[in-house]
Tab-separated table of C-alpha atoms in Angstrom:
chain	number	residue	atom	x	y	z
A	7	MET	CA	106.991	70.449	101.857
A	8	ALA	CA	104.739	67.372	102.986
A	9	GLY	CA	105.781	64.275	105.370
A	10	ARG	CA	108.436	66.450	107.207
A	11	VAL	CA	107.796	63.878	110.453
A	12	GLN	CA	106.561	61.075	108.127
A	13	GLY	CA	106.595	57.846	109.982
A	14	LYS	CA	108.044	59.386	113.550
A	15	VAL	CA	106.313	58.824	116.488
A	16	ALA	CA	105.753	61.787	118.949
A	17	PHE	CA	105.260	61.800	122.677
A	18	ILE	CA	103.331	65.034	123.896
A	19	THR	CA	102.188	65.938	127.671
A	20	GLY	CA	99.727	68.530	127.819
A	21	ALA	CA	97.942	67.492	124.407
A	22	ALA	CA	94.397	68.269	125.700
A	23	ARG	CA	94.066	71.672	123.998
A	24	GLY	CA	96.073	75.022	123.680
A	25	GLN	CA	99.653	74.267	121.977
A	26	GLY	CA	99.779	70.778	123.082
A	27	ARG	CA	96.193	69.935	120.728
A	28	ALA	CA	98.627	72.420	118.098
A	29	HIS	CA	102.057	69.696	118.450
A	30	ALA	CA	100.221	67.015	118.005
A	31	VAL	CA	97.208	68.035	115.207
A	32	ARG	CA	100.899	70.012	113.384
A	33	LEU	CA	102.570	66.656	113.860
A	34	ALA	CA	100.125	64.937	112.600
A	35	GLN	CA	99.751	66.447	109.563
A	36	GLU	CA	102.944	66.160	108.780
A	37	GLY	CA	103.119	62.370	109.167
A	38	ALA	CA	103.384	61.538	112.877
A	39	ASP	CA	101.226	59.802	114.789
A	40	ILE	CA	100.975	60.395	118.601
A	41	ILE	CA	100.904	59.793	122.520
A	42	ALA	CA	99.072	62.682	123.688
A	43	ILE	CA	98.328	62.561	127.944
A	44	ASP	CA	97.131	65.524	129.972
A	45	ILE	CA	96.130	65.581	133.108
A	46	CYS	CA	92.378	66.786	131.822
A	47	LYS	CA	91.468	68.268	135.980
A	48	PRO	CA	92.409	70.404	138.008
A	49	ILE	CA	95.720	70.700	140.054
A	50	GLU	CA	95.338	71.643	143.638
A	51	GLY	CA	95.478	75.693	144.329
A	52	PHE	CA	96.052	76.946	140.512
A	53	VAL	CA	93.289	79.436	139.064
A	54	ASN	CA	93.273	78.959	135.608
A	55	PRO	CA	90.458	76.647	134.143
A	56	PRO	CA	91.682	73.295	133.391
A	57	SER	CA	91.336	70.762	131.154
A	58	THR	CA	88.676	67.851	130.471
A	59	PRO	CA	88.054	64.896	128.816
A	60	ASP	CA	86.443	65.953	126.362
A	61	ASP	CA	89.313	68.203	124.985
A	62	LEU	CA	91.427	65.407	124.845
A	63	ALA	CA	88.984	63.520	123.241
A	64	ARG	CA	88.701	66.821	120.694
A	65	THR	CA	92.600	66.021	120.300
A	66	ALA	CA	92.124	62.599	119.129
A	67	ASP	CA	89.664	63.032	116.613
A	68	LEU	CA	91.462	66.471	115.151
A	69	VAL	CA	95.037	63.626	115.411
A	70	ARG	CA	92.877	61.139	113.332
A	71	GLY	CA	91.609	63.307	110.982
A	72	HIS	CA	94.429	63.799	109.709
A	73	ASN	CA	94.829	59.979	108.989
A	74	ARG	CA	97.163	59.548	111.670
A	75	ARG	CA	97.185	57.222	114.784
A	76	ILE	CA	96.645	58.186	118.720
A	77	VAL	CA	96.386	57.024	121.951
A	78	THR	CA	95.348	59.272	124.900
A	79	ALA	CA	95.389	58.829	129.015
A	80	GLU	CA	95.026	60.435	131.462
A	81	ILE	CA	98.175	61.184	133.349
A	82	ASP	CA	99.722	63.622	135.727
A	83	VAL	CA	103.411	64.977	134.761
A	84	ARG	CA	103.982	64.570	138.126
A	85	ASP	CA	103.447	61.452	138.839
A	86	TYR	CA	106.488	58.543	136.827
A	87	GLU	CA	105.419	56.345	136.681
A	88	ALA	CA	101.593	56.818	135.136
A	89	LEU	CA	104.227	58.671	132.274
A	90	LYS	CA	106.625	55.682	132.367
A	91	ALA	CA	103.225	52.821	132.039
A	92	ALA	CA	101.778	54.991	129.687
A	93	VAL	CA	104.685	55.632	127.161
A	94	GLU	CA	105.539	51.558	127.389
A	95	SER	CA	101.736	51.025	126.578
A	96	GLY	CA	102.143	54.222	122.954
A	97	VAL	CA	105.223	52.122	122.144
A	98	GLU	CA	103.765	49.141	122.210
A	99	GLN	CA	101.007	50.012	119.622
A	100	LEU	CA	102.235	52.634	117.372
A	101	GLY	CA	105.924	51.134	117.038
A	102	ARG	CA	108.612	52.957	118.236
A	103	LEU	CA	109.131	56.254	119.635
A	104	ASP	CA	111.278	59.871	117.846
A	105	VAL	CA	110.299	62.511	120.006
A	106	ILE	CA	109.499	63.853	122.788
A	107	VAL	CA	107.791	67.081	123.456
A	108	ALA	CA	107.871	67.899	127.254
A	109	ASN	CA	104.388	70.529	126.927
A	110	ALA	CA	102.463	69.732	129.544
A	111	GLY	CA	103.098	72.984	132.686
A	112	ILE	CA	100.404	75.627	134.883
A	113	SER	CA	100.770	79.114	135.251
A	114	ASN	CA	99.402	80.853	138.495
A	115	ALA	CA	98.769	84.459	136.910
A	116	GLY	CA	95.557	85.634	138.449
A	117	SER	CA	95.969	84.936	141.507
A	118	ASP	CA	95.546	86.006	145.133
A	119	ASP	CA	98.915	84.544	146.536
A	120	GLY	CA	100.086	88.363	147.312
A	121	GLY	CA	102.341	88.704	144.120
A	122	THR	CA	105.874	88.582	145.129
A	123	LEU	CA	108.069	85.763	145.530
A	124	ASP	CA	108.538	85.958	148.936
A	125	LYS	CA	104.859	86.164	149.969
A	126	VAL	CA	103.825	82.590	147.440
A	127	SER	CA	102.713	79.877	149.585
A	128	GLU	CA	104.846	76.824	149.962
A	129	SER	CA	102.188	74.618	148.590
A	130	ASP	CA	102.322	76.745	145.778
A	131	TRP	CA	105.837	77.209	145.467
A	132	GLN	CA	105.487	72.923	145.723
A	133	VAL	CA	103.192	72.308	143.048
A	134	MET	CA	104.407	75.013	140.290
A	135	ILE	CA	108.068	73.360	140.402
A	136	ASP	CA	106.583	69.791	140.607
A	137	VAL	CA	104.361	70.538	137.520
A	138	ASP	CA	106.805	73.024	135.671
A	139	LEU	CA	110.508	71.293	136.245
A	140	SER	CA	109.879	67.566	137.306
A	141	GLY	CA	107.122	67.029	135.577
A	142	VAL	CA	109.687	68.228	132.848
A	143	TRP	CA	112.392	65.828	133.417
A	144	LYS	CA	110.028	62.931	134.489
A	145	THR	CA	108.763	63.196	131.213
A	146	VAL	CA	111.861	63.116	128.973
A	147	LYS	CA	113.297	60.030	131.775
A	148	ALA	CA	109.716	58.213	130.786
A	149	GLY	CA	110.792	58.791	127.016
A	150	VAL	CA	114.607	58.648	126.402
A	151	PRO	CA	115.159	54.660	126.938
A	152	HIS	CA	112.157	54.219	124.167
A	153	ILE	CA	114.049	56.790	121.686
A	154	LEU	CA	117.491	55.085	122.841
A	155	ALA	CA	115.927	51.451	122.688
A	156	GLY	CA	115.356	52.549	118.662
A	157	GLY	CA	118.746	53.193	117.635
A	158	ARG	CA	117.650	55.933	115.311
A	159	GLY	CA	118.200	59.155	117.196
A	160	GLY	CA	115.512	61.395	118.141
A	161	SER	CA	114.109	65.180	119.107
A	162	ILE	CA	113.360	66.096	122.094
A	163	VAL	CA	111.610	69.537	122.685
A	164	LEU	CA	111.087	71.213	126.412
A	165	THR	CA	108.388	74.110	126.944
A	166	SER	CA	109.986	76.967	128.898
A	167	SER	CA	108.859	80.578	128.089
A	168	VAL	CA	109.886	83.813	127.546
A	169	ASN	CA	109.790	83.724	131.743
A	170	GLY	CA	112.429	81.028	130.948
A	171	PHE	CA	114.854	84.348	130.012
A	172	LYS	CA	114.109	87.169	131.711
A	173	ALA	CA	111.488	87.817	135.438
A	174	TYR	CA	108.363	90.298	134.588
A	175	THR	CA	107.052	92.414	137.289
A	176	ASN	CA	102.838	92.354	139.392
A	177	LEU	CA	102.524	89.322	137.241
A	178	HIS	CA	101.884	86.808	140.382
A	179	LEU	CA	104.989	85.079	138.254
A	180	GLY	CA	108.134	84.409	140.208
A	181	HIS	CA	107.590	80.673	141.338
A	182	TYR	CA	106.738	79.940	137.016
A	183	VAL	CA	110.156	82.177	136.488
A	184	ALA	CA	111.987	79.952	138.504
A	185	ALA	CA	110.810	76.631	137.093
A	186	LYS	CA	111.262	78.030	133.795
A	187	HIS	CA	114.680	78.912	134.120
A	188	GLY	CA	115.361	75.627	135.380
A	189	VAL	CA	113.328	74.385	132.185
A	190	VAL	CA	116.472	75.382	130.088
A	191	GLY	CA	119.267	73.524	132.937
A	192	LEU	CA	117.045	70.638	131.769
A	193	MET	CA	117.133	71.483	128.308
A	194	ARG	CA	121.108	71.793	128.066
A	195	THR	CA	122.151	68.822	130.203
A	196	PHE	CA	120.326	66.513	128.064
A	197	ALA	CA	120.987	68.044	125.739
A	198	VAL	CA	125.131	67.404	126.328
A	199	GLU	CA	124.308	64.013	128.351
A	200	LEU	CA	122.137	62.087	124.835
A	201	GLY	CA	124.191	64.208	121.840
A	202	GLN	CA	126.345	61.157	121.240
A	203	HIS	CA	123.200	59.378	120.771
A	204	MET	CA	121.737	62.209	117.901
A	205	ILE	CA	119.466	62.654	120.573
A	206	ARG	CA	119.094	66.731	119.884
A	207	VAL	CA	117.640	69.103	122.521
A	208	ASN	CA	116.258	72.657	122.126
A	209	SER	CA	113.653	74.015	124.333
A	210	VAL	CA	110.695	76.721	122.626
A	211	HIS	CA	110.000	79.636	124.411
A	212	PRO	CA	106.488	81.308	123.500
A	213	THR	CA	105.661	84.715	124.501
A	214	PHE	CA	101.623	85.723	125.327
A	215	VAL	CA	99.798	82.436	123.314
A	216	ASN	CA	95.973	82.673	122.387
A	217	THR	CA	94.830	79.879	124.861
A	218	PRO	CA	93.047	79.469	128.158
A	219	MET	CA	96.565	79.919	129.816
A	220	LEU	CA	96.326	83.382	128.740
A	221	LEU	CA	92.506	84.356	128.285
A	222	ASN	CA	91.214	83.128	131.473
A	223	GLU	CA	88.677	85.478	133.911
A	224	GLY	CA	91.184	85.597	136.623
A	225	LEU	CA	93.935	87.695	134.419
A	226	TYR	CA	90.901	89.494	132.882
A	227	ARG	CA	90.153	91.238	135.889
A	228	MET	CA	94.011	91.318	137.404
A	229	ILE	CA	94.979	93.571	135.134
A	230	ARG	CA	92.115	95.229	134.989
A	231	PRO	CA	90.571	95.179	138.630
A	232	ASP	CA	89.156	98.212	137.281
A	233	LEU	CA	86.282	97.033	135.096
A	234	GLU	CA	83.180	95.254	135.739
A	235	ASN	CA	82.939	92.777	133.747
A	236	PRO	CA	87.109	93.210	131.272
A	237	GLY	CA	87.941	90.177	129.156
A	238	PRO	CA	90.184	89.805	125.939
A	239	ASP	CA	90.025	93.594	124.045
A	240	ASP	CA	90.683	95.181	127.451
A	241	LEU	CA	93.683	92.342	128.248
A	242	ALA	CA	95.387	93.304	124.302
A	243	PRO	CA	96.797	96.604	125.148
A	244	PHE	CA	98.921	94.983	128.198
A	245	CYS	CA	99.914	92.900	126.607
A	246	GLN	CA	101.115	94.061	123.139
A	247	ALA	CA	103.160	96.493	125.244
A	248	PHE	CA	106.033	93.603	126.277
A	249	HIS	CA	106.124	93.154	122.057
A	250	THR	CA	108.477	94.590	119.212
A	251	LEU	CA	106.007	93.668	116.278
A	252	PRO	CA	102.105	95.208	117.080
A	253	ILE	CA	100.667	92.414	118.436
A	254	PRO	CA	98.889	91.307	121.453
A	255	TRP	CA	99.089	87.709	121.805
A	256	VAL	CA	100.787	84.343	119.097
A	257	GLU	CA	98.937	81.602	118.182
A	258	ALA	CA	99.501	78.376	119.251
A	259	GLU	CA	99.727	76.942	115.535
A	260	ASP	CA	102.859	79.670	115.717
A	261	ILE	CA	104.932	77.906	118.402
A	262	SER	CA	103.726	74.636	116.640
A	263	ASN	CA	105.261	75.497	113.850
A	264	ALA	CA	108.615	75.849	115.763
A	265	VAL	CA	108.245	72.685	117.523
A	266	LEU	CA	107.440	70.734	114.062
A	267	PHE	CA	111.343	72.133	112.642
A	268	LEU	CA	112.922	71.438	116.076
A	269	ALA	CA	111.393	67.913	115.571
A	270	SER	CA	111.691	67.030	111.760
A	271	ASP	CA	115.436	66.479	109.904
A	272	GLU	CA	115.252	70.233	108.830
A	273	SER	CA	117.211	70.931	112.256
A	274	ARG	CA	119.335	67.741	112.208
A	275	TYR	CA	122.344	69.890	114.116
A	276	ILE	CA	120.146	71.273	116.350
A	277	THR	CA	120.645	70.412	119.700
A	278	GLY	CA	120.944	73.078	122.777
A	279	VAL	CA	119.030	76.468	121.645
A	280	THR	CA	116.467	78.344	123.082
A	281	LEU	CA	114.082	79.221	120.603
A	282	PRO	CA	112.223	82.570	121.478
A	283	ILE	CA	108.476	82.626	119.748
A	284	ASP	CA	107.642	85.882	121.500
A	285	ALA	CA	106.997	88.291	118.899
A	286	GLY	CA	110.065	90.778	119.839
A	287	GLN	CA	109.588	90.869	123.654
A	288	CYS	CA	113.127	89.543	124.507
A	289	LEU	CA	114.353	92.044	122.861
A	290	LYS	CA	112.289	94.685	125.587
């Protein structure tokens, strides 16, 4: 089935690479125009390698390769006024807004903050909550007026995590777990509040995903400190142990296929759902 979101416009955060880029490209393949934002620089205190302006430009090239329009901006999701301006500009250029994908997020796996939640610094806690929870709220807040103005209903997809259901031990992720649980609360509240306008709100919950947030030197060294130069092959058995299916991680496109389904009219009466793409991790 082609053209599953034909003529729609989607606003996607964290779109420079990884899952966000995959979402932009997958929705463009199925007919959507895209408003794509990303911070494109490091975030203070966090070890994951940052996206770059070149990454965001590459996303734009890939979307245009599917003969779709795209508007990009380098925006921090913590900055509501900048988000609001970016969405307004995108809607002015593209004519409407139908879909919001609040995907931008950070993780601090591989940091040396002491590990347990009681040892996380106040600054790391605040940045995590500001990006992974407040940033999701600000993204929806910036976009919803434009979906309402269209009067056609719409779809909002929030990126949580399997950590929105469960906690890990020994991965320095307590503040991440708290934020991703909070995303579920945002999703359910928005679903109840916006349902009367035929705006559906759901969340996706990925397991480990083959993106730079997972596959990076900091995490390799945290999981395999016994090795001089650990790499993805050394991380894979650790990740696979979490899954029921015999794979270490899923691909970004696997999450994008779920996002596409939730953005399309195929899910027109689905709202308030927490959808795992987890290789069976939630069964363990």
